[in-house]
Structure formats: C-alpha cells, structure tokens
PDB file of C-alpha atoms in Angstrom:
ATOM      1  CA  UNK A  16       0.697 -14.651  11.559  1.00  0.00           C
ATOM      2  CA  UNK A  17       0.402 -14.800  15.008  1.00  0.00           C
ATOM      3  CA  UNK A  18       3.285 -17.053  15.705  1.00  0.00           C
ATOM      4  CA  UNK A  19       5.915 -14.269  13.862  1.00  0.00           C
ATOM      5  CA  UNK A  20       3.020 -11.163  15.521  1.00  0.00           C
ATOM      6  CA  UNK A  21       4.307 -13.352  18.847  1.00  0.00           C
ATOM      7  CA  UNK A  22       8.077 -13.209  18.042  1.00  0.00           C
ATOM      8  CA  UNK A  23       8.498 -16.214  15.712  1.00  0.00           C
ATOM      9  CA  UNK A  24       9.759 -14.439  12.891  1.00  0.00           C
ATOM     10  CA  UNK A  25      11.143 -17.706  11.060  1.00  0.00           C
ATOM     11  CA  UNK A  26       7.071 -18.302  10.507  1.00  0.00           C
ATOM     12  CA  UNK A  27       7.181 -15.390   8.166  1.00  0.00           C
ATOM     13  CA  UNK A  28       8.893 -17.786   5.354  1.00  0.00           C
ATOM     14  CA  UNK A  29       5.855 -19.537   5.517  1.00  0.00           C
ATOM     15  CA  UNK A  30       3.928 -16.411   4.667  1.00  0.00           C
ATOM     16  CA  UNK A  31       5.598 -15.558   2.034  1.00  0.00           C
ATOM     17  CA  UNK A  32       5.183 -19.584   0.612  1.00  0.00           C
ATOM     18  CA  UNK A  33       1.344 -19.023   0.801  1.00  0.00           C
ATOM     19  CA  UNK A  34       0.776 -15.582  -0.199  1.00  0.00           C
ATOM     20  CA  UNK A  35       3.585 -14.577  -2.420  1.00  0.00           C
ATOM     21  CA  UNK A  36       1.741 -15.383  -5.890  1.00  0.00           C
ATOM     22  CA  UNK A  37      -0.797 -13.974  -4.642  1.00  0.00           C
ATOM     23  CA  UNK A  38       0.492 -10.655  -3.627  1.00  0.00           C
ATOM     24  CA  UNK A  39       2.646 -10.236  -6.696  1.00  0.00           C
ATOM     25  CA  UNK A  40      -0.363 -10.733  -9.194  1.00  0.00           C
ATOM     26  CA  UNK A  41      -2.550  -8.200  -7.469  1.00  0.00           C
ATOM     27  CA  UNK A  42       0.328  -6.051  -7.637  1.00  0.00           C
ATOM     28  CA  UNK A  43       1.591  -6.973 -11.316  1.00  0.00           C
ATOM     29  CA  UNK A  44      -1.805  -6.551 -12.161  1.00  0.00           C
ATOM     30  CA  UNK A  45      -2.952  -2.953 -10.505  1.00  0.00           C
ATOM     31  CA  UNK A  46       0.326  -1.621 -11.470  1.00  0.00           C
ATOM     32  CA  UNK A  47       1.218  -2.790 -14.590  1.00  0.00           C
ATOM     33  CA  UNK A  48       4.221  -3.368 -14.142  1.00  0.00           C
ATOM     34  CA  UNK A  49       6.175  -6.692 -13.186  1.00  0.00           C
ATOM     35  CA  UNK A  50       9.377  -5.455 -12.072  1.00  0.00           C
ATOM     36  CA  UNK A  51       8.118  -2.650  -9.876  1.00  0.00           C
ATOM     37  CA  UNK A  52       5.093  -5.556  -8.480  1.00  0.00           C
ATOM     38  CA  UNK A  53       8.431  -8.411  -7.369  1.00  0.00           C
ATOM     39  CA  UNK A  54       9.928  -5.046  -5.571  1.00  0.00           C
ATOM     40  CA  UNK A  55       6.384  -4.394  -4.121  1.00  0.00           C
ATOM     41  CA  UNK A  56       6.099  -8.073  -2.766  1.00  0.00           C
ATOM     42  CA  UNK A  57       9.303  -7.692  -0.977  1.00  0.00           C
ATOM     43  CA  UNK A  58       8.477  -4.644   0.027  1.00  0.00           C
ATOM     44  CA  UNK A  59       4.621  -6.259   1.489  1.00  0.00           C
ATOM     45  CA  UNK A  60       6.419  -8.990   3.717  1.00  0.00           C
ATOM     46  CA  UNK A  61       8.911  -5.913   4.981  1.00  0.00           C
ATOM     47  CA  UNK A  62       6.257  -3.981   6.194  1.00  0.00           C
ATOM     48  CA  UNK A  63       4.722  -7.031   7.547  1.00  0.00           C
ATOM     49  CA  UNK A  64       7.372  -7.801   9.725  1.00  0.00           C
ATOM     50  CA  UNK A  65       7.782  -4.464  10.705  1.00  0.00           C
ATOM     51  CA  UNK A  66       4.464  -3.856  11.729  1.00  0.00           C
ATOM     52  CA  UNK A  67       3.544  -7.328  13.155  1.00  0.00           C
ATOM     53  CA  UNK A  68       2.563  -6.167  16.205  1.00  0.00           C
ATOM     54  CA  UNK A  69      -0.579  -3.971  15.127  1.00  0.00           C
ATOM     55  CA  UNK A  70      -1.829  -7.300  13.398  1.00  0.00           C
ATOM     56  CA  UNK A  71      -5.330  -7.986  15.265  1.00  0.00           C
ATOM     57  CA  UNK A  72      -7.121 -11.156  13.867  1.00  0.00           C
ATOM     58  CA  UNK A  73     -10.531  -9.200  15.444  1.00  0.00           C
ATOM     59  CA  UNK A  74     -10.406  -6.652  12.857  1.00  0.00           C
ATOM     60  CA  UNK A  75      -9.972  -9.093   9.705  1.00  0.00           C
ATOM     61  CA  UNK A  76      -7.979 -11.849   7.975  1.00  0.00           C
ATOM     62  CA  UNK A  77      -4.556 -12.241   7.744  1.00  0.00           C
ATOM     63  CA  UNK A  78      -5.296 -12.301   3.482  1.00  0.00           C
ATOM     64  CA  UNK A  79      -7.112  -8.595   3.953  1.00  0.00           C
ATOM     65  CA  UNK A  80      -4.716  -7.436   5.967  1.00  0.00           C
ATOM     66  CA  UNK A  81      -1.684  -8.364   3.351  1.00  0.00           C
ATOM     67  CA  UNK A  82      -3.526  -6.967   0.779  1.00  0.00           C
ATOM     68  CA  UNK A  83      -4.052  -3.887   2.774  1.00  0.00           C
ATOM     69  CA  UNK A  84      -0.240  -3.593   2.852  1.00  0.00           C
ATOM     70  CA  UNK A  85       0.405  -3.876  -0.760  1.00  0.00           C
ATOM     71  CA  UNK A  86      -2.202  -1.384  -1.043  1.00  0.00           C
ATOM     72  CA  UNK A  87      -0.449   1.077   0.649  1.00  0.00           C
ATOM     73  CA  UNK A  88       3.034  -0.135  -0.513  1.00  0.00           C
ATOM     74  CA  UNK A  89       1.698   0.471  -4.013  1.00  0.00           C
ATOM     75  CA  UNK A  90       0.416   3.825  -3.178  1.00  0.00           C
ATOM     76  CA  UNK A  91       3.649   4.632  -1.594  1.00  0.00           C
ATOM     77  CA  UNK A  92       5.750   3.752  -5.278  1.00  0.00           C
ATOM     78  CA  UNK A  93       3.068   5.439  -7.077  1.00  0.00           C
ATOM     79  CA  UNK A  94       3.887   8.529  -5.174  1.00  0.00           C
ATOM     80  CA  UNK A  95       7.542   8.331  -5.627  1.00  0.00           C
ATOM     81  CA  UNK A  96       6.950   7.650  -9.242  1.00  0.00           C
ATOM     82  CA  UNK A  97       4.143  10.306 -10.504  1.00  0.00           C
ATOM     83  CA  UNK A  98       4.301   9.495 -14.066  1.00  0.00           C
ATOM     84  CA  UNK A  99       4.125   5.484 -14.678  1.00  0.00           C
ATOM     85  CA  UNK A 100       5.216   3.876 -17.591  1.00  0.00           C
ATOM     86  CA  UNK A 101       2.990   2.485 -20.337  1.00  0.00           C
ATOM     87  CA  UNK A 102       2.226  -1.480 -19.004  1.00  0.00           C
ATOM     88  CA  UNK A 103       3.715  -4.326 -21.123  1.00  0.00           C
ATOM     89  CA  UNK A 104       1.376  -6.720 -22.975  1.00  0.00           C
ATOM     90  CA  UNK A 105       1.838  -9.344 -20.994  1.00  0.00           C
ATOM     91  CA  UNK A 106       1.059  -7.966 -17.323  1.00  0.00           C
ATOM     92  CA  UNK A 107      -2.293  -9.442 -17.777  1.00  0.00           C
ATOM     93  CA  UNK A 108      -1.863 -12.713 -19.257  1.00  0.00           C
ATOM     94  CA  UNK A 109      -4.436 -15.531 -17.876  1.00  0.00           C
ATOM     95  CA  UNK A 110      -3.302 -18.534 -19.836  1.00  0.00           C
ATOM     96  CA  UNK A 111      -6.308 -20.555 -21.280  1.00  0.00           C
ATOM     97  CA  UNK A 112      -5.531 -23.638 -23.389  1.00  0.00           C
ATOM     98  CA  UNK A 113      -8.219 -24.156 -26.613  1.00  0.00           C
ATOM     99  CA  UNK A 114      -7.112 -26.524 -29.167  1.00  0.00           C
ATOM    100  CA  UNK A 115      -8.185 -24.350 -32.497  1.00  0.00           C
ATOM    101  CA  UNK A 116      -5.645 -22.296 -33.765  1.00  0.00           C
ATOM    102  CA  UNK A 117      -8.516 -19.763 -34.641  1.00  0.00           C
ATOM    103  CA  UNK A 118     -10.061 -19.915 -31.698  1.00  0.00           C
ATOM    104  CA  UNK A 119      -6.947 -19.308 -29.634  1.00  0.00           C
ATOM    105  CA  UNK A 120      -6.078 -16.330 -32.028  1.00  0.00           C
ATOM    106  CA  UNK A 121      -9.700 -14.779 -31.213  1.00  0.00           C
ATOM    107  CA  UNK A 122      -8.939 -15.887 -27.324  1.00  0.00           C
ATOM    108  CA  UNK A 123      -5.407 -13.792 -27.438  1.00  0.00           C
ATOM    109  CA  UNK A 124      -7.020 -10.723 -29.397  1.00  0.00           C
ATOM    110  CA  UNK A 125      -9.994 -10.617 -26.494  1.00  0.00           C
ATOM    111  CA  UNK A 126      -6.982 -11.163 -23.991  1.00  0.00           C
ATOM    112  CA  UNK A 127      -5.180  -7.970 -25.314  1.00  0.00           C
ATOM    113  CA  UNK A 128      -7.743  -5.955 -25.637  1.00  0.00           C
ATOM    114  CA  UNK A 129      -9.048  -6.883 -21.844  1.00  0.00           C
ATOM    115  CA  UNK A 130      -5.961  -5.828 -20.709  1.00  0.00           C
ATOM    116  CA  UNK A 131      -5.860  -2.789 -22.179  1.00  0.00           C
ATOM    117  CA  UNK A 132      -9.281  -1.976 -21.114  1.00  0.00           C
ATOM    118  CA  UNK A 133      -7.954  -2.776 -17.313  1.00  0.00           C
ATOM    119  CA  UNK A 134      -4.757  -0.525 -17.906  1.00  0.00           C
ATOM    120  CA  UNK A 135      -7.407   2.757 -18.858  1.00  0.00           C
ATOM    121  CA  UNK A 136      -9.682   2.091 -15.713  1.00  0.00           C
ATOM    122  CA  UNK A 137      -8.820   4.217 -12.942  1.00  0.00           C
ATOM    123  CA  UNK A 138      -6.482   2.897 -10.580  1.00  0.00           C
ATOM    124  CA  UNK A 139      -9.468   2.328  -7.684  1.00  0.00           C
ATOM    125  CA  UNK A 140     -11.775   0.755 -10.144  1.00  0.00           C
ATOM    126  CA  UNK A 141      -8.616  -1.646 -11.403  1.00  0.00           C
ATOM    127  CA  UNK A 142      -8.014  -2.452  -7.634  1.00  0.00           C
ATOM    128  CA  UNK A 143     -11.568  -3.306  -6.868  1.00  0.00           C
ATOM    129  CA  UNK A 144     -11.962  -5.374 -10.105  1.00  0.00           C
ATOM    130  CA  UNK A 145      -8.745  -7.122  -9.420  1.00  0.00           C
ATOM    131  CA  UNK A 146      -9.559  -8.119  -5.869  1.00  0.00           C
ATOM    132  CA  UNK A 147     -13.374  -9.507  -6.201  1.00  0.00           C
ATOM    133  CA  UNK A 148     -12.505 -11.292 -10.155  1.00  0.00           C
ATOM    134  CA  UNK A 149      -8.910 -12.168  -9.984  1.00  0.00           C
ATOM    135  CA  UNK A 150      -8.693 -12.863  -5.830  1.00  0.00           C
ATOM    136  CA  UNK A 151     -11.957 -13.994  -5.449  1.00  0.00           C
ATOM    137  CA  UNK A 152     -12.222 -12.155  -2.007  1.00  0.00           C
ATOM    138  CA  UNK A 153     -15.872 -11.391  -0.623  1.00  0.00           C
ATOM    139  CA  UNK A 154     -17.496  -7.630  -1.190  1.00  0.00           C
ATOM    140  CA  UNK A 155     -16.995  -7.881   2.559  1.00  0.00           C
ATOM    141  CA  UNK A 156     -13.634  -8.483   2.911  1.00  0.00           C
ATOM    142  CA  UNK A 157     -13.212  -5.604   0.186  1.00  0.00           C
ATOM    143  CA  UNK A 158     -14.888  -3.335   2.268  1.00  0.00           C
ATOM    144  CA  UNK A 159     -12.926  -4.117   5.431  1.00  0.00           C
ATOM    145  CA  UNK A 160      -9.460  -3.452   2.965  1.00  0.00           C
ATOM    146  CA  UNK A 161     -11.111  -0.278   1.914  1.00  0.00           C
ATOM    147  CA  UNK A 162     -13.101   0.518   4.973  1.00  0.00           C
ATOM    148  CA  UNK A 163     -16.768   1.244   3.589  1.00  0.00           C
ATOM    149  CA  UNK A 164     -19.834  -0.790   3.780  1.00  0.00           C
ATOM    150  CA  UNK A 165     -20.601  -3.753   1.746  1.00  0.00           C
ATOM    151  CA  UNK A 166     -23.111  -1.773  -0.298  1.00  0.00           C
ATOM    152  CA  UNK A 167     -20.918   0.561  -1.831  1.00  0.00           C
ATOM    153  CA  UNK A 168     -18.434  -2.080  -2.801  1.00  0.00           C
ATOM    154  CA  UNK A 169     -21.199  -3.636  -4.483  1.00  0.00           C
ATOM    155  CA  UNK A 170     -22.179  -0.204  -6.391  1.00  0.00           C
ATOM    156  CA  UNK A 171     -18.457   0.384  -7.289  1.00  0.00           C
ATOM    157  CA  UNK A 172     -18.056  -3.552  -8.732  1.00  0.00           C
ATOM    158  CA  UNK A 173     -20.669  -3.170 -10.758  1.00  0.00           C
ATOM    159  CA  UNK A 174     -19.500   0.427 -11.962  1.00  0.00           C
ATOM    160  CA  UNK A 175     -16.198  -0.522 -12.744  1.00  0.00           C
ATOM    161  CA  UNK A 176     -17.392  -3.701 -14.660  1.00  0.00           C
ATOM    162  CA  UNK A 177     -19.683  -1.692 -16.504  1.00  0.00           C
ATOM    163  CA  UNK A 178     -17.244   0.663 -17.449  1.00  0.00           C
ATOM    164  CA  UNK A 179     -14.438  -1.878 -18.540  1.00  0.00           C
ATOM    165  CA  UNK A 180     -17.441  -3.204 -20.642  1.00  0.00           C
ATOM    166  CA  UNK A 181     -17.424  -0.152 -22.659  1.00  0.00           C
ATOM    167  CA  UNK A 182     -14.054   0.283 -23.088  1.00  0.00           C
ATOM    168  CA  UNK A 183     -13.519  -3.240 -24.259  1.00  0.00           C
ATOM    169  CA  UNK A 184     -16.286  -2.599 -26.066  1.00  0.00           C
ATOM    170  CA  UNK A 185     -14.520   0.136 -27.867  1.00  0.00           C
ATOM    171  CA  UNK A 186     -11.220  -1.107 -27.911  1.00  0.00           C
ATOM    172  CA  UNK A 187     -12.736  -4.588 -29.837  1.00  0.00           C
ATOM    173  CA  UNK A 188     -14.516  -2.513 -31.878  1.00  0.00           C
ATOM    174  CA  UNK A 189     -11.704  -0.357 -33.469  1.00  0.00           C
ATOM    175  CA  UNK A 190      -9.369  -3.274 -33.693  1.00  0.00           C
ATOM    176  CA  UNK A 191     -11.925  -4.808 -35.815  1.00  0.00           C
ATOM    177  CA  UNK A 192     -12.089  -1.221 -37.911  1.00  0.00           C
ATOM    178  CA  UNK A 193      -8.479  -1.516 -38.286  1.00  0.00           C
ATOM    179  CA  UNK A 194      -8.629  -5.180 -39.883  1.00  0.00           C
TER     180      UNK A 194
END
C-alpha cells in the first residue's frame, strides 16, 4: 500500500489479489446480498485509490484500513437503498464436508438457521460478529475500525453472540415445532 500511497498505482492489482475474497465475504456477509457485496468490492479498491494518500501505516494496518472502507462503502449503498431486500439462502454458506448423509442434513438445517439468525441481528452486531468469527481480526484491530476501546468491543462480541444464541435458539426450536 505504500508503493500505489507513493504513486505506484499498478501495485493496487496486487491488493486486490490479496484482499479481494476477503473484502467481498465481509461484505456478502453484512449485507446479504452477493450482487450488491461484488459492486461493493469494486467500489472498496475505488475509494482506495482515490484516497491513497490519507493511508498512514501509524494509525493501523493496511487490512483495518480496507475494511474501514467497505464499512463506509456499505453504509453509503445502505443509504441509497433504505429498504434492503430479504438475503438469499446461500449468502452465508461455510461449506463443511461430513460423510453421513444425516449428519450433513442436520449440518445444512443448523447452517440455515445460523444464517438466518445473522440476517435478524442488527446490522452493527452482524458487522462485529463477522469481523472477530469470520475475519479472525483482533478486538483491537476492531476497535481501531470502529474507533472505541478494546473493552467495549469485547462487551459488544459477547452481546451480539449472546443474542444470535437466542435467536438460533428460537429459530431451531420452531423448525423443529414445524417437523
């Protein structure tokens, strides 16, 4: 990032080579929506380029500063677009091989119904839950994208993972009502 920050713009291909997939599955997965998250990828490495020169490798990571992008990029299409679409089934999907057939059918069912549970949490607590699982970035490097202490990101984690609980909890338990 410094190279293209620099001038070197033909480094940004290599950007987009590392931290494409990336980008596009927190976006796919905080918005629900995989059309609108490709858009919002090329939309990230736009906004890169055009604000290059206000990248500071003091302040954080190149990774926290992407995903501060795509934050805003996907605030920016949420505003143009004030009432989103229900998500498709398969935003979601983590594949997981298992050799039963039973146990993959239980494995798919929990897989649904985990999405759906992400889909109802509120957009913030989707985010947060998306970056620390999914991403695997440190509660500090949350709070630097977010810009609040370490603490609270550790309050909010545990919040939204509670909550997601219970609404899996709920979700699991009226799909088993229904059978």
């Amino acid at each position: 990032m410094l190279a293209v920050r620099n001038g070197d713009v033909a480094k940004l291909g290599t950007l987009f080579e590392r931290y494409h997939a990336a980008l596009f599955d927190f976006l796919s997965r905080t918005t629900g929506d995989r059309t609108a998250a490709e858009d919002l990828v090329q939309e990230v490495f736009v906004r890169i380029l055009k604000y290059r020169r206000t990248y500071r490798t003091e302040d954080s990571c190149f990774e926290t500063w992407a995903f501060r992008i795509a934050r805003n990029a996907r605030a920016d299409y949420f505003r143009k677009r004030p009432d989103p679409e229900p998500p498709p089934d398969d935003v979601l999907d983590v594949p997981a091989p298992d050799p039963s057939p039973a146990r993959q059918l239980e494995s798919r069912r929990d897989s649904q119904a985990l999405r759906r549970a992400m889909m109802r949490l509120a957009d913030d607590k989707r985010e947060l839950l998306v970056l620390a699982r999914y991403h695997g970035l440190s509660y500090e490097e949350i709070g630097q994208l977010l810009g609040v202490e370490t603490g609270t990101i550790k309050v909010r984690v545990h919040r939204a993972l509670k909550e997601l609980k219970d609404i899996f909890k709920r979700l699991s338990d009226g799909e088993n009502n229904a059978v």
